[in-house]
Amino acid sequence: MSRIFSCVERNDRGLTHTSLSQQTINRVNSRCSTQQTASGAKMKHLLLAAVLLFETFLPASTRCTAPTSEFHLDGNFLIGGLFDIHYAWGAGRHHRPEALDCSTQCFSISNYRRFQLMRFTVEEINNSTSLLPNVTLGYEMFDHCSDTLSFPGILKLISVNGEIRPWAEPNTKLSKVIAVVGPFTSTQALTVAPFFVVDLIPMVNYGSSISIFSKKAKFPSFLRTVHPNSDVIEVIVTVLKHFNWRWVAFLYTADDFGSDSLDLFVNRVRDTDICIGYTKDLNADTNFSRLFSHIELLRIRVIVVFTDEVAAEVLIKSAIRFNVTNKVWIANDAWSLNKHLPKMEEIRSIGTVLGVAQPIVTVPGFGDFIRSAEGQTECGYDGQQMCGNHVFNCSDWSAQRILEADPSFSFPVYSAVYAIAHALHKTLQCEEEGCNNITVYPNMVLAELQKSNFTLLNHTIQFDQNGDLKFGLYFLVFWNSTGDAQKFGFYKFYPTVNLYINSTKIIWYTNKEVPTSLCNQECPDGYARKQNYIHRCCFTCEICPNETYINVTEDPYNCISCKDTEWSNEGSTSCNLRLVEFISFTDMGAVLIMVGASILMGLTVAISVLFAFNYNTPVVRSAGGPMCFLILGCLAVCSVSVFFYFGKPTNASCILRYVPFLLFFTVCLACFVVRSFQIVCIFKIAAKFPKLQRWWTKYHGQWLLVTGAFTAQALLLIVSFAHDSPRPYNETSWHHDQIVLFCSVNLEATSFSLVVLCLLSCLCFIFSYMGKDLPKNYNEAKAITFCLLLLILTWILFVTIYMLYHGKFIQSLNALAVLCSLYSFLLFYFLPKCYIIIFQSHKNTPQYFQCLIQNYTKTISK
């Protein structure tokens, strides 16, 4: 929290803008300013030289002295104190190494309050009969106003009789200082810590909060009574998440404190919905007009300000000057309890100010101590007070103004001194009668400090292994209309995290509604975010297509595909279970088809019996004789496959749905090819090719053809099913809300089997068509031709429907096509012969058939 800003001019409710120098510098009314020109700097040096020359001739009676130095108190043991009562601003140029005269810098009444609180705490401990009885604590305090130019005080704290001997033996030639309280800022602590850490002199800090001090390997003797930045960042992020503010700016000071807070904030929000739209470090050269223009351009409504008190005052006053409105400002604990800014009339115009604040702990007796100290001060006509080697302007402070100053970090100072006192109490093995007279080394006090565990004003003081406070809480405040910081919640750290926020207490600049801060408005339900820029909070909205949904809690940027068993419409936030569809055995269509298959099986049995009893009759012999029984048996086996088209498909049912039909229907077609060929051969080919007939008869060509077709088809089915057998398949592309269960068949694998069937059908059709002019009553060829036409028509019709209709009933149609194929041969080939056998027995005689053949022969011969 480097003091990098100019002094802030205050009205009668705050600090007076006064630059303190030597004793009579007030007479010339020199003022701190944010910028100095070269000519102004020269004028100041000339004026200062003149004042110093004039001051030399002032009589001693005009000087004002305090009865005792506020910066030093003798005691058996000394505690060092580093307080930036003044703070340096800007980077001064030096032609040679020199210390900075802090009295020439800007005065901070809040830090002066902390300085006085340490004096009071030491006095309170010295007056205690239970803590360090008969032991007097002293202090040596310095106005540590610069990060790099205030080292004389540091060197004095670690010196012994004005000498520093770093090469001395351990625990010899050590300073009387057993511990150090401070300094306030993180950069100051980083620069001075090595001087104390090297001898393990405890540093109990009340304001330095950067993360590196938790690393004990680098800072083994550093402890602090203030929570680290990570805790404050955690509270701020919790507030942002609570109010759903996801598009924020982060402003920080250009020093170690600011860069540490930025790193912590960036890491903390990385895995959240919060986006950092703008970051900027604040220094003496900050162009606030450009800064606020960028924030307005990015439409950021929430600004996190992680700075020290002085930087925050400059920022807020600049916001007022540039007419920044309708913003939520979130303050860290360094300026959330500022006493000056909330009482400015224009503060309401900038929006609502929230803050993370340390608990305000009233220290009993401190007010009386300050008022008594004010009464003991004696000042001359010039209104200045000499305190040691430091000069104060008496008009800069009063008891009332000190007590009304920002109370932040006051209790950390109080508890830091008490922690040292308790550690010393244990080191000296003190009891009610008194303490042991033993030699105390700083590392002994450090060991006891690390084990601290005591209660102070109802607050537990205990350090963890990193030297940070275990216990504690932060209040959440907002600046109300009366200019006070009003609590609306709290965040408790230990032993368990406990958050409470009562947002109804907050008076928003929007009246009652909680302000929003989003790069883009939330997408409607069913829409996914499409990121536009590097920030994930800036996006457009795209509707999720069918079969997808969006779950904003898991991933608001990507549409998630539904499972195969689910479906969704466009713009859905969830998936619905698909309705599983298949033809059950109880379906009316399935029942009718299965009844038809059963009838077909019954008919084949009946016809087989009929043919068996009339086996030697001409009709049976002309129908194929023994081959008829093979055809009827194959038709019966093929009809079995129809039953496996219904019910929930399984691996077995899918195989049995196709294998019986493809294999045994091949045998049927092969038999009809043989019958067609034989008919044509008898009447047309025998006379022209007698050798072919003899060969066909001698080697039983009909059975060779049937056996060959069966074997070839069986081998093809084995190979194709071994490669990719039919299996259950969930068809989800037909209906988005349904799953149709059926069996998938690899057409490429089964294509050769289908080619065999087509080839047999073509041969059968060719041979049967050649016999279309055979005797009128000898109509096997005609019957076969008609059956094939029905077969072809059936499957053309089925393929057409399959291409046009997608649904579960396609399986019923497939079973019906199979059944029609079987019935076409049964009804139009076998049934007419049964009719002749039963009802026209006179046509079932050898004489009748011979007569027909003779008549056909005479017709051919003519």
PDB file of N, CA, C and O in Angstrom, residues 599-600 603 607 635 783 786-787 790 819-833:
ATOM      1  N   ILE A 599     -51.449 -71.480 -40.169  1.00  0.00           N
ATOM      2  CA  ILE A 599     -52.312 -72.114 -41.174  1.00  0.00           C
ATOM      3  C   ILE A 599     -51.466 -72.668 -42.314  1.00  0.00           C
ATOM      4  O   ILE A 599     -51.718 -73.763 -42.834  1.00  0.00           O
ATOM      5  N   LEU A 600     -50.430 -71.852 -42.704  1.00  0.00           N
ATOM      6  CA  LEU A 600     -49.559 -72.319 -43.783  1.00  0.00           C
ATOM      7  C   LEU A 600     -48.862 -73.614 -43.398  1.00  0.00           C
ATOM      8  O   LEU A 600     -48.765 -74.548 -44.216  1.00  0.00           O
ATOM      9  N   LEU A 603     -51.406 -76.329 -43.667  1.00  0.00           N
ATOM     10  CA  LEU A 603     -51.684 -76.674 -45.052  1.00  0.00           C
ATOM     11  C   LEU A 603     -50.569 -77.511 -45.662  1.00  0.00           C
ATOM     12  O   LEU A 603     -50.822 -78.453 -46.436  1.00  0.00           O
ATOM     13  N   ILE A 607     -51.260 -81.032 -47.263  1.00  0.00           N
ATOM     14  CA  ILE A 607     -50.936 -81.314 -48.668  1.00  0.00           C
ATOM     15  C   ILE A 607     -49.923 -82.451 -48.759  1.00  0.00           C
ATOM     16  O   ILE A 607     -50.008 -83.318 -49.654  1.00  0.00           O
ATOM     17  N   LEU A 635     -41.140 -74.862 -47.311  1.00  0.00           N
ATOM     18  CA  LEU A 635     -42.120 -73.796 -47.058  1.00  0.00           C
ATOM     19  C   LEU A 635     -42.535 -73.763 -45.589  1.00  0.00           C
ATOM     20  O   LEU A 635     -42.707 -72.684 -45.002  1.00  0.00           O
ATOM     21  N   ALA A 783     -48.228 -72.076 -63.653  1.00  0.00           N
ATOM     22  CA  ALA A 783     -48.400 -71.843 -62.214  1.00  0.00           C
ATOM     23  C   ALA A 783     -47.127 -71.255 -61.611  1.00  0.00           C
ATOM     24  O   ALA A 783     -47.169 -70.325 -60.795  1.00  0.00           O
ATOM     25  N   PHE A 786     -46.764 -67.624 -62.622  1.00  0.00           N
ATOM     26  CA  PHE A 786     -47.670 -66.778 -61.850  1.00  0.00           C
ATOM     27  C   PHE A 786     -47.165 -66.585 -60.416  1.00  0.00           C
ATOM     28  O   PHE A 786     -47.229 -65.486 -59.862  1.00  0.00           O
ATOM     29  N   CYS A 787     -46.661 -67.654 -59.820  1.00  0.00           N
ATOM     30  CA  CYS A 787     -46.124 -67.557 -58.444  1.00  0.00           C
ATOM     31  C   CYS A 787     -44.937 -66.601 -58.388  1.00  0.00           C
ATOM     32  O   CYS A 787     -44.802 -65.809 -57.445  1.00  0.00           O
ATOM     33  N   LEU A 790     -46.120 -63.010 -58.562  1.00  0.00           N
ATOM     34  CA  LEU A 790     -46.609 -62.579 -57.240  1.00  0.00           C
ATOM     35  C   LEU A 790     -45.454 -62.316 -56.280  1.00  0.00           C
ATOM     36  O   LEU A 790     -45.485 -61.374 -55.491  1.00  0.00           O
ATOM     37  N   LEU A 819     -44.529 -64.127 -45.614  1.00  0.00           N
ATOM     38  CA  LEU A 819     -45.669 -65.034 -45.613  1.00  0.00           C
ATOM     39  C   LEU A 819     -46.358 -65.070 -46.987  1.00  0.00           C
ATOM     40  O   LEU A 819     -46.775 -66.140 -47.471  1.00  0.00           O
ATOM     41  N   CYS A 820     -46.457 -63.909 -47.634  1.00  0.00           N
ATOM     42  CA  CYS A 820     -47.059 -63.857 -48.971  1.00  0.00           C
ATOM     43  C   CYS A 820     -46.218 -64.635 -49.981  1.00  0.00           C
ATOM     44  O   CYS A 820     -46.760 -65.303 -50.889  1.00  0.00           O
ATOM     45  N   SER A 821     -44.890 -64.542 -49.832  1.00  0.00           N
ATOM     46  CA  SER A 821     -44.011 -65.295 -50.732  1.00  0.00           C
ATOM     47  C   SER A 821     -44.251 -66.790 -50.592  1.00  0.00           C
ATOM     48  O   SER A 821     -44.271 -67.536 -51.597  1.00  0.00           O
ATOM     49  N   LEU A 822     -44.446 -67.230 -49.375  1.00  0.00           N
ATOM     50  CA  LEU A 822     -44.677 -68.658 -49.154  1.00  0.00           C
ATOM     51  C   LEU A 822     -46.055 -69.066 -49.656  1.00  0.00           C
ATOM     52  O   LEU A 822     -46.229 -70.137 -50.282  1.00  0.00           O
ATOM     53  N   TYR A 823     -47.054 -68.207 -49.369  1.00  0.00           N
ATOM     54  CA  TYR A 823     -48.414 -68.541 -49.803  1.00  0.00           C
ATOM     55  C   TYR A 823     -48.551 -68.539 -51.327  1.00  0.00           C
ATOM     56  O   TYR A 823     -49.403 -69.233 -51.884  1.00  0.00           O
ATOM     57  N   SER A 824     -47.751 -67.700 -51.992  1.00  0.00           N
ATOM     58  CA  SER A 824     -47.873 -67.656 -53.452  1.00  0.00           C
ATOM     59  C   SER A 824     -47.587 -69.017 -54.065  1.00  0.00           C
ATOM     60  O   SER A 824     -48.279 -69.444 -55.014  1.00  0.00           O
ATOM     61  N   PHE A 825     -46.586 -69.753 -53.571  1.00  0.00           N
ATOM     62  CA  PHE A 825     -46.285 -71.076 -54.102  1.00  0.00           C
ATOM     63  C   PHE A 825     -47.271 -72.123 -53.582  1.00  0.00           C
ATOM     64  O   PHE A 825     -47.651 -73.043 -54.306  1.00  0.00           O
ATOM     65  N   LEU A 826     -47.641 -71.937 -52.310  1.00  0.00           N
ATOM     66  CA  LEU A 826     -48.539 -72.931 -51.746  1.00  0.00           C
ATOM     67  C   LEU A 826     -49.912 -72.887 -52.411  1.00  0.00           C
ATOM     68  O   LEU A 826     -50.503 -73.926 -52.770  1.00  0.00           O
ATOM     69  N   LEU A 827     -50.437 -71.667 -52.599  1.00  0.00           N
ATOM     70  CA  LEU A 827     -51.803 -71.529 -53.102  1.00  0.00           C
ATOM     71  C   LEU A 827     -51.898 -71.722 -54.605  1.00  0.00           C
ATOM     72  O   LEU A 827     -52.867 -72.311 -55.111  1.00  0.00           O
ATOM     73  N   PHE A 828     -50.909 -71.208 -55.355  1.00  0.00           N
ATOM     74  CA  PHE A 828     -51.048 -71.192 -56.799  1.00  0.00           C
ATOM     75  C   PHE A 828     -50.245 -72.298 -57.490  1.00  0.00           C
ATOM     76  O   PHE A 828     -50.306 -72.406 -58.711  1.00  0.00           O
ATOM     77  N   TYR A 829     -49.519 -73.062 -56.708  1.00  0.00           N
ATOM     78  CA  TYR A 829     -48.851 -74.202 -57.311  1.00  0.00           C
ATOM     79  C   TYR A 829     -49.400 -75.523 -56.767  1.00  0.00           C
ATOM     80  O   TYR A 829     -49.743 -76.441 -57.523  1.00  0.00           O
ATOM     81  N   PHE A 830     -49.540 -75.629 -55.476  1.00  0.00           N
ATOM     82  CA  PHE A 830     -49.977 -76.886 -54.875  1.00  0.00           C
ATOM     83  C   PHE A 830     -51.502 -76.994 -54.755  1.00  0.00           C
ATOM     84  O   PHE A 830     -52.072 -78.076 -54.889  1.00  0.00           O
ATOM     85  N   LEU A 831     -52.144 -75.908 -54.445  1.00  0.00           N
ATOM     86  CA  LEU A 831     -53.577 -75.994 -54.212  1.00  0.00           C
ATOM     87  C   LEU A 831     -54.368 -76.436 -55.449  1.00  0.00           C
ATOM     88  O   LEU A 831     -55.289 -77.252 -55.333  1.00  0.00           O
ATOM     89  N   PRO A 832     -54.045 -75.945 -56.665  1.00  0.00           N
ATOM     90  CA  PRO A 832     -54.778 -76.460 -57.835  1.00  0.00           C
ATOM     91  C   PRO A 832     -54.628 -77.969 -58.007  1.00  0.00           C
ATOM     92  O   PRO A 832     -55.581 -78.662 -58.421  1.00  0.00           O
ATOM     93  N   LYS A 833     -53.477 -78.486 -57.694  1.00  0.00           N
ATOM     94  CA  LYS A 833     -53.272 -79.930 -57.818  1.00  0.00           C
ATOM     95  C   LYS A 833     -54.087 -80.686 -56.772  1.00  0.00           C
ATOM     96  O   LYS A 833     -54.607 -81.787 -57.035  1.00  0.00           O
TER      97      LYS A 833
END
